[in-house]
Each structure stands twice: as C-alpha cells, then as structure tokens.
mmCIF file of C-alpha atoms in Angstrom:
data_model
loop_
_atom_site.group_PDB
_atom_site.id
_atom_site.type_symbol
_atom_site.label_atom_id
_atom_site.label_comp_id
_atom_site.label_asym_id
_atom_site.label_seq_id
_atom_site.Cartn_x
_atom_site.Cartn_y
_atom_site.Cartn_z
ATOM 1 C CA UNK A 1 250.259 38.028 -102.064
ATOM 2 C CA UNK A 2 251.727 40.091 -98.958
ATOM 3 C CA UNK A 3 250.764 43.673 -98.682
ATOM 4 C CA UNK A 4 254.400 44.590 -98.959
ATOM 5 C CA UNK A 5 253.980 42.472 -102.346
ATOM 6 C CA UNK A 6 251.166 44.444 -103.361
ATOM 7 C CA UNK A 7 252.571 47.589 -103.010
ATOM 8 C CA UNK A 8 255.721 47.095 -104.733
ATOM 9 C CA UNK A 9 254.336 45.146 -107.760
ATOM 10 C CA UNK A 10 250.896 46.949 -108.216
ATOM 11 C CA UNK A 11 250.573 50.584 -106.385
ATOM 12 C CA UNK A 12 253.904 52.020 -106.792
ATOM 13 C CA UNK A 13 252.996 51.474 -110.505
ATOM 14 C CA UNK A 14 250.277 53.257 -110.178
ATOM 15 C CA UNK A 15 249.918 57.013 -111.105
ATOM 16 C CA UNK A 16 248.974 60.041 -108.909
ATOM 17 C CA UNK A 17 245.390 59.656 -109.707
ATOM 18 C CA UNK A 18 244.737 56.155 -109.422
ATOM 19 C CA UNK A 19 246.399 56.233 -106.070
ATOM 20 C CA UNK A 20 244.128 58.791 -104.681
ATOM 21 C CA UNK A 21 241.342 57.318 -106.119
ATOM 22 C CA UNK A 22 242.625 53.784 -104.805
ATOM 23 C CA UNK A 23 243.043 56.123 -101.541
ATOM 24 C CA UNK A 24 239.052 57.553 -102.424
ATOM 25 C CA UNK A 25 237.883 53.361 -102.245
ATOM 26 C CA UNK A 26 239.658 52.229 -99.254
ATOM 27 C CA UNK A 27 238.354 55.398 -97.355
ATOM 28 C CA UNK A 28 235.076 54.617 -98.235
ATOM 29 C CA UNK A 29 234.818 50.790 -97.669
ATOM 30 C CA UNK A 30 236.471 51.787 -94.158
ATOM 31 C CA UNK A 31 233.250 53.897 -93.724
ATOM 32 C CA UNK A 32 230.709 51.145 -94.848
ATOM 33 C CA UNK A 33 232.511 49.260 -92.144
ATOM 34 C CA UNK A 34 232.324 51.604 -89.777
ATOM 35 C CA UNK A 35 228.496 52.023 -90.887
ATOM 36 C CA UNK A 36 228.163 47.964 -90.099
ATOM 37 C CA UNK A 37 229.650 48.262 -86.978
ATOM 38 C CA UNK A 38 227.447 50.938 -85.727
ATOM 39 C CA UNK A 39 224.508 48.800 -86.655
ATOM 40 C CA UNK A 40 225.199 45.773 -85.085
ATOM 41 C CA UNK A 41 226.252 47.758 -81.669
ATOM 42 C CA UNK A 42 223.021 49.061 -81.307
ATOM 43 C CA UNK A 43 222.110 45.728 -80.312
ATOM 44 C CA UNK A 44 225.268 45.110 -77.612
ATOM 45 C CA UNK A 45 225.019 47.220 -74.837
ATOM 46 C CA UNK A 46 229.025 47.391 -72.648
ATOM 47 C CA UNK A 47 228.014 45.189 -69.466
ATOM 48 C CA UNK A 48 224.826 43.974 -70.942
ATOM 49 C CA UNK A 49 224.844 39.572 -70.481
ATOM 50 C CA UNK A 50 224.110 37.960 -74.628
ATOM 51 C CA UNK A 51 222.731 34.560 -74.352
ATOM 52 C CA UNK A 52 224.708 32.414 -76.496
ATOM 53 C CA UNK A 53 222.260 29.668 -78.148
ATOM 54 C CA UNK A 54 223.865 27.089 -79.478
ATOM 55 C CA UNK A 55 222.751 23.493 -81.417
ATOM 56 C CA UNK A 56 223.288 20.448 -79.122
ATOM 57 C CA UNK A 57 226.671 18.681 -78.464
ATOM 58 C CA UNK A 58 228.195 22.292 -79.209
ATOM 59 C CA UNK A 59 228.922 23.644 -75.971
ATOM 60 C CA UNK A 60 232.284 23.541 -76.299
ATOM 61 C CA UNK A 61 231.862 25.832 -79.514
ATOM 62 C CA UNK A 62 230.168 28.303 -76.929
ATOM 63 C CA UNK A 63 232.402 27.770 -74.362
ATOM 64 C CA UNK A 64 235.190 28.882 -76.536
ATOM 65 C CA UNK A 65 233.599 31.842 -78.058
ATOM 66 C CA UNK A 66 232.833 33.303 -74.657
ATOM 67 C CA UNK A 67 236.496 32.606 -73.947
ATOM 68 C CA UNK A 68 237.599 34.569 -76.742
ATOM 69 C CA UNK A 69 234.908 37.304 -75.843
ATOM 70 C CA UNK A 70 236.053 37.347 -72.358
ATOM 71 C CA UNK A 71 239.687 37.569 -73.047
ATOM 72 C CA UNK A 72 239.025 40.843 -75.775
ATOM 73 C CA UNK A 73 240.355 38.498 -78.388
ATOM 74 C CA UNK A 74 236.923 38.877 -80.598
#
C-alpha cells in the first residue's frame, strides 16, 4: 500500500483526535530514531578511517559498501 493509498483509505477517515494522536506516535518514533542515531555516532567520528572486517571470499561485499559510503549513498 502507497502512502498516497494510506492516506486516502485510512487517515482521512480518521477523526481530529486520532490524527493528532497518529501525529503524537510518528513524532515520537522519529525521536527514538533520532535517539538511535545519536548512539551509534558516538562511535563514528567525520574523517575518522572504520576498518571494515569482513568473512573471507567477501571482499567484494566490502568493496561495495565502502563504495556506497564513499559516494554518501549510505
């Protein structure tokens, strides 16, 4: 189901208070998120060089992941 699906069929049905507590949910999962993210940064450093370990006969796998990290596509 789209999003534009989603909001035709099921929000617009919805009334004033279960949109702004739909509203209340999403704010707050984009918070744990945000939560997450800060976590995980404390451990990446801008600049800083990540070793990338990976099992053997994978290095392609790496390869492409630092391609994708190198490119801002991650």
């Amino acid at each position: 189901m789209t999003l534009t699906q989603i909001e035709q069929e099921v929000i617009k049905r919805l009334s004033r208070a279960d949109k702004l507590l739909l509203i209340a949910d999403i704010s707050m999962m984009l918070q744990e998120e945000e939560r997450t993210i800060s976590k995980l940064s404390q451990y990446f450093e801008k600049g800083n060089i990540n070793p990338v370990f990976t099992p053997l006969g994978m290095e392609m796998a790496a390869a492409k992941l630092q391609e994708y990290i190198d490119n801002r596509e991650l």
